[in-house]
Coordinates of C-alpha atoms in Angstrom, one line a residue:
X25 CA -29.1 40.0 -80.5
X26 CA -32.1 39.6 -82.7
X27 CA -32.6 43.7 -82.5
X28 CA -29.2 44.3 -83.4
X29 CA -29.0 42.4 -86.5
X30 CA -32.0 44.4 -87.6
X31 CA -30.5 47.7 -86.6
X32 CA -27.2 46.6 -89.2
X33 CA -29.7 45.4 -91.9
X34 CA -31.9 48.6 -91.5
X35 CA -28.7 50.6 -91.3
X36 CA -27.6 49.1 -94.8
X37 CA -30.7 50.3 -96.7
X38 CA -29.8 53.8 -97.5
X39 CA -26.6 54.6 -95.8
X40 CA -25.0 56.1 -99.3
X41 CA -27.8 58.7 -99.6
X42 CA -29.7 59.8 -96.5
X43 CA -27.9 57.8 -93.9
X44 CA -29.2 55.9 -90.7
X45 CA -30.2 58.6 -88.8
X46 CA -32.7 59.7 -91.0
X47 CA -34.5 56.8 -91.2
X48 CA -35.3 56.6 -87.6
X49 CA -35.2 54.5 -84.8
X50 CA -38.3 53.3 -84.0
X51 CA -39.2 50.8 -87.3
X52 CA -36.6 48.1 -85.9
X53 CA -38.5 48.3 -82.3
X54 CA -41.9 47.5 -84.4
X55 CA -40.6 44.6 -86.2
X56 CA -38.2 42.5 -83.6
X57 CA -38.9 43.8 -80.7
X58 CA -42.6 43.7 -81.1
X59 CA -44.1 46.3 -78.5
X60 CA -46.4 47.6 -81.2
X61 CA -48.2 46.1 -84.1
X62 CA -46.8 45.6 -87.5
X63 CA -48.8 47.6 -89.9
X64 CA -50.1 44.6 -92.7
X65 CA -48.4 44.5 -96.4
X66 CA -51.8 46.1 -97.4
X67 CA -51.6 49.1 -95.3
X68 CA -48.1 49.9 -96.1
X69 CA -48.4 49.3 -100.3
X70 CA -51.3 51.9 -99.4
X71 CA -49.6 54.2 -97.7
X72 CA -46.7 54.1 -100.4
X73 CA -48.8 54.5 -103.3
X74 CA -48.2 58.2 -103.3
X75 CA -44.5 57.5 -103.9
X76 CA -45.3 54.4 -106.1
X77 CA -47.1 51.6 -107.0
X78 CA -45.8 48.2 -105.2
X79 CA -48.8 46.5 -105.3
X80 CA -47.3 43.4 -107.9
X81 CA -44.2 42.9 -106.2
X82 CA -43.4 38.9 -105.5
X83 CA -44.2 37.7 -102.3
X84 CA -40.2 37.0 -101.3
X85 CA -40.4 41.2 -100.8
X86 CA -41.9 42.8 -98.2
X87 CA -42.3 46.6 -97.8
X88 CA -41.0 47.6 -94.3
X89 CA -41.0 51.2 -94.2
X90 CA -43.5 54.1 -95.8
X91 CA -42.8 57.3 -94.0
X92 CA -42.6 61.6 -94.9
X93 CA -39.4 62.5 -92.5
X94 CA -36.7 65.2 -92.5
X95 CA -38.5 66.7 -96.1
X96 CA -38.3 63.1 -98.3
X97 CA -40.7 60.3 -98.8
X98 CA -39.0 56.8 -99.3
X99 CA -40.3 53.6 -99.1
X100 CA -38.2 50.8 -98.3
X101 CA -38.6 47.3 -98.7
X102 CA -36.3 43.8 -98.3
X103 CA -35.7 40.6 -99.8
X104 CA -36.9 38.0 -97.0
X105 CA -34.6 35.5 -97.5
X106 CA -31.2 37.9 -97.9
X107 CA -32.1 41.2 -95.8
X108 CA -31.4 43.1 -99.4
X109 CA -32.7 46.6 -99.0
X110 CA -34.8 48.0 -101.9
X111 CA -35.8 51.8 -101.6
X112 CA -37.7 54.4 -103.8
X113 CA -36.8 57.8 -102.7
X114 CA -38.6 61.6 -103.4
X115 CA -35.7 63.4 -103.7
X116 CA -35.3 67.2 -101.8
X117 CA -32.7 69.7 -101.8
X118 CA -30.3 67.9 -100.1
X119 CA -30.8 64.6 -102.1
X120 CA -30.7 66.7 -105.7
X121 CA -30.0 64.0 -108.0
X122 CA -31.1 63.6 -111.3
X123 CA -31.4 61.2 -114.6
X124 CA -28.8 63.7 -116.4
X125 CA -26.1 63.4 -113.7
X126 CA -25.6 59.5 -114.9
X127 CA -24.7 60.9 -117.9
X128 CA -23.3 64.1 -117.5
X129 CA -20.6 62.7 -114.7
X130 CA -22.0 64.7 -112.0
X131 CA -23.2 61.7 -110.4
X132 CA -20.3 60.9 -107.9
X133 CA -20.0 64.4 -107.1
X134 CA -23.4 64.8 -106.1
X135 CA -23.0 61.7 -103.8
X136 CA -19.9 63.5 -102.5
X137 CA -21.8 66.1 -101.6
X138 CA -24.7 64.3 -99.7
X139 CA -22.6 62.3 -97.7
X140 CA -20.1 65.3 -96.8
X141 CA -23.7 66.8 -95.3
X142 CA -24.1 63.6 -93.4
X143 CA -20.8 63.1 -91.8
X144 CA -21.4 64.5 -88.9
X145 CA -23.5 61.6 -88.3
X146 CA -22.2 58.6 -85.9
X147 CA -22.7 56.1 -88.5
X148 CA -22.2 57.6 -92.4
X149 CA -20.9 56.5 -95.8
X150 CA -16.9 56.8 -96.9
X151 CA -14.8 56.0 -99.9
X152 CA -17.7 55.8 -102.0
X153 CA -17.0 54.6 -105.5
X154 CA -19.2 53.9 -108.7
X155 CA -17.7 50.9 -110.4
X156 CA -20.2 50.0 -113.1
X157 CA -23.1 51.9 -114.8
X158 CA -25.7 50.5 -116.7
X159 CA -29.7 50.5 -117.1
X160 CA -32.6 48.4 -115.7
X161 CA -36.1 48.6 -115.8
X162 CA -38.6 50.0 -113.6
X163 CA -42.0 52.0 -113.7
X164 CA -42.5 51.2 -116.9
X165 CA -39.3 52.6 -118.5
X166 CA -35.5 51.9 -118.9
X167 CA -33.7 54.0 -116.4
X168 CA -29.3 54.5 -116.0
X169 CA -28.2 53.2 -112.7
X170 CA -24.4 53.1 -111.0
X171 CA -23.4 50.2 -109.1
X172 CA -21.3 51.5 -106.4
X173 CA -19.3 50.4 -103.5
X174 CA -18.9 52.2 -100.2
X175 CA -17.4 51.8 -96.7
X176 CA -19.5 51.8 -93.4
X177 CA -18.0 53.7 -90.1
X178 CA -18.9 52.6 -86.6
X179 CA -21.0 49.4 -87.9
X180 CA -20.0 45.7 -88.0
X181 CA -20.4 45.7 -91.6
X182 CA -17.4 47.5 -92.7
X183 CA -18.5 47.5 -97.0
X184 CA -21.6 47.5 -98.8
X185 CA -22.5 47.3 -102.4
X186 CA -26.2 48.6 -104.4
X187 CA -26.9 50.6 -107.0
X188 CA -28.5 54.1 -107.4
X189 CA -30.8 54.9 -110.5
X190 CA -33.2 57.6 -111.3
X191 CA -36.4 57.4 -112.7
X192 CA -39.3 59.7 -113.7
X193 CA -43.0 59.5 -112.8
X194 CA -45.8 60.3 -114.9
X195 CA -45.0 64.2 -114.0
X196 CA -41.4 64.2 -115.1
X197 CA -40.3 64.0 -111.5
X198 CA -36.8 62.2 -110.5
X199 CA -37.6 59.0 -108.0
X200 CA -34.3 57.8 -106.9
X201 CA -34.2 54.1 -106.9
X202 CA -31.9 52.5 -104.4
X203 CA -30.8 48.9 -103.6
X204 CA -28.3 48.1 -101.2
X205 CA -27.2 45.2 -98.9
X206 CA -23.7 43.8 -97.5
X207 CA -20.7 43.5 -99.5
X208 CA -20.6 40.3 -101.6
X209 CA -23.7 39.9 -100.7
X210 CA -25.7 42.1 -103.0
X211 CA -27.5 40.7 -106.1
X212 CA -28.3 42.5 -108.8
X213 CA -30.9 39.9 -110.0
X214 CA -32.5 40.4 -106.6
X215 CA -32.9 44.4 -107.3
X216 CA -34.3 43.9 -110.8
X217 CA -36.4 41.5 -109.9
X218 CA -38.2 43.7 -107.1
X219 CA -37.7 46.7 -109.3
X220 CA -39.5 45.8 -112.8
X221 CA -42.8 45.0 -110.5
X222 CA -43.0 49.0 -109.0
X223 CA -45.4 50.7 -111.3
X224 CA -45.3 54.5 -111.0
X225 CA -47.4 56.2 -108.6
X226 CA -51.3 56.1 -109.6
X227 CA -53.1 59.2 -110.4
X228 CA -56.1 60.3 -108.2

């Protein structure tokens, strides 16, 4: 039981952009099932720093994913005590989402689009719907979110609710900032509070 309430909670954490599939199977094995050793806190917010800098998040967060698959890079991380998903995702060609699509209504279409690519998968995103828009800070700069809702197929959890937002790094490159955990359950002081501590992405 204890891997299968991991599997939901991982399967939460980007559903509405890249779905589970994509994130791989093996991470859950890692941390409850322990065959293999968990990589430290250190060795992951090194292996991130490419995609961001996490290195003055609180200590309630933990990053539990760094990994290049399928063409993106995200990091993902959770709040210990609620299994809320944060994420900071290098967007490719099939996640093409941008600051100006907050603004110029494209956004929902967009998100249309990705999940329409990932239906075919087993478990995917439907009825997605933005119900709020607003900004937050993060990397140093005010960036526009959408606070969305969404239903789950083939999953226990049968809603979720997060937020996308979109901000640049030093290079004028899109992250896409995602937070996302079980219906009523998401908190939007939670995300923030993770969020305003990711710095962007030191230069070499």
């Amino acid at each position: 039981m204890g891997c299968l309430k991991f599997i939901i909670k991982v399967a939460i954490v980007i559903l509405a952009i890249v779905g589970f599939k994509s994130l791989g199977g093996w991470d859950w094995i890692v941390k409850n099932c322990h065959f293999f050793e968990k990589p430290t806190q250190e060795t992951l917010i090194e292996k991130s720093k490419d995609v961001a800098d996490f290195s003055k998040i609180p200590d309630e967060y933990e990053i539990s994913k760094s990994t290049n698959i399928l063409g993106y890079r995200a990091v993902v991380a959770e709040h210990d005590a609620t299994g809320q998903k944060m994420a900071v995702v290098n967007p490719n060609k099939t996640i093409n989402i941008t600051q100006a699509d907050f603004k110029n209504g494209n956004l929902k279409k967009k998100i249309d689009d990705v999940n329409q690519k990932l239906s075919y998968q087993y478990i995917h995103v439907e009825n997605f719907k933005i119900i709020k828009q607003g900004t937050m800070k993060t990397m140093g700069q005010t960036v526009p979110y959408a606070k969305f809702e969404a239903e789950v197929t083939n999953l226990p959890i049968k809603k979720i609710t997060g937020i996308i937002a979109a901000a640049l790094d030093d290079n004028g490159k899109t992250k896409l900032i995602v937070s996302v955990n079980e219906g009523s359950k998401y908190s939007q002081i939670i995300t923030e509070q993770f969020f305003k501590n990711v710095k962007p992405a030191q230069k070499d």
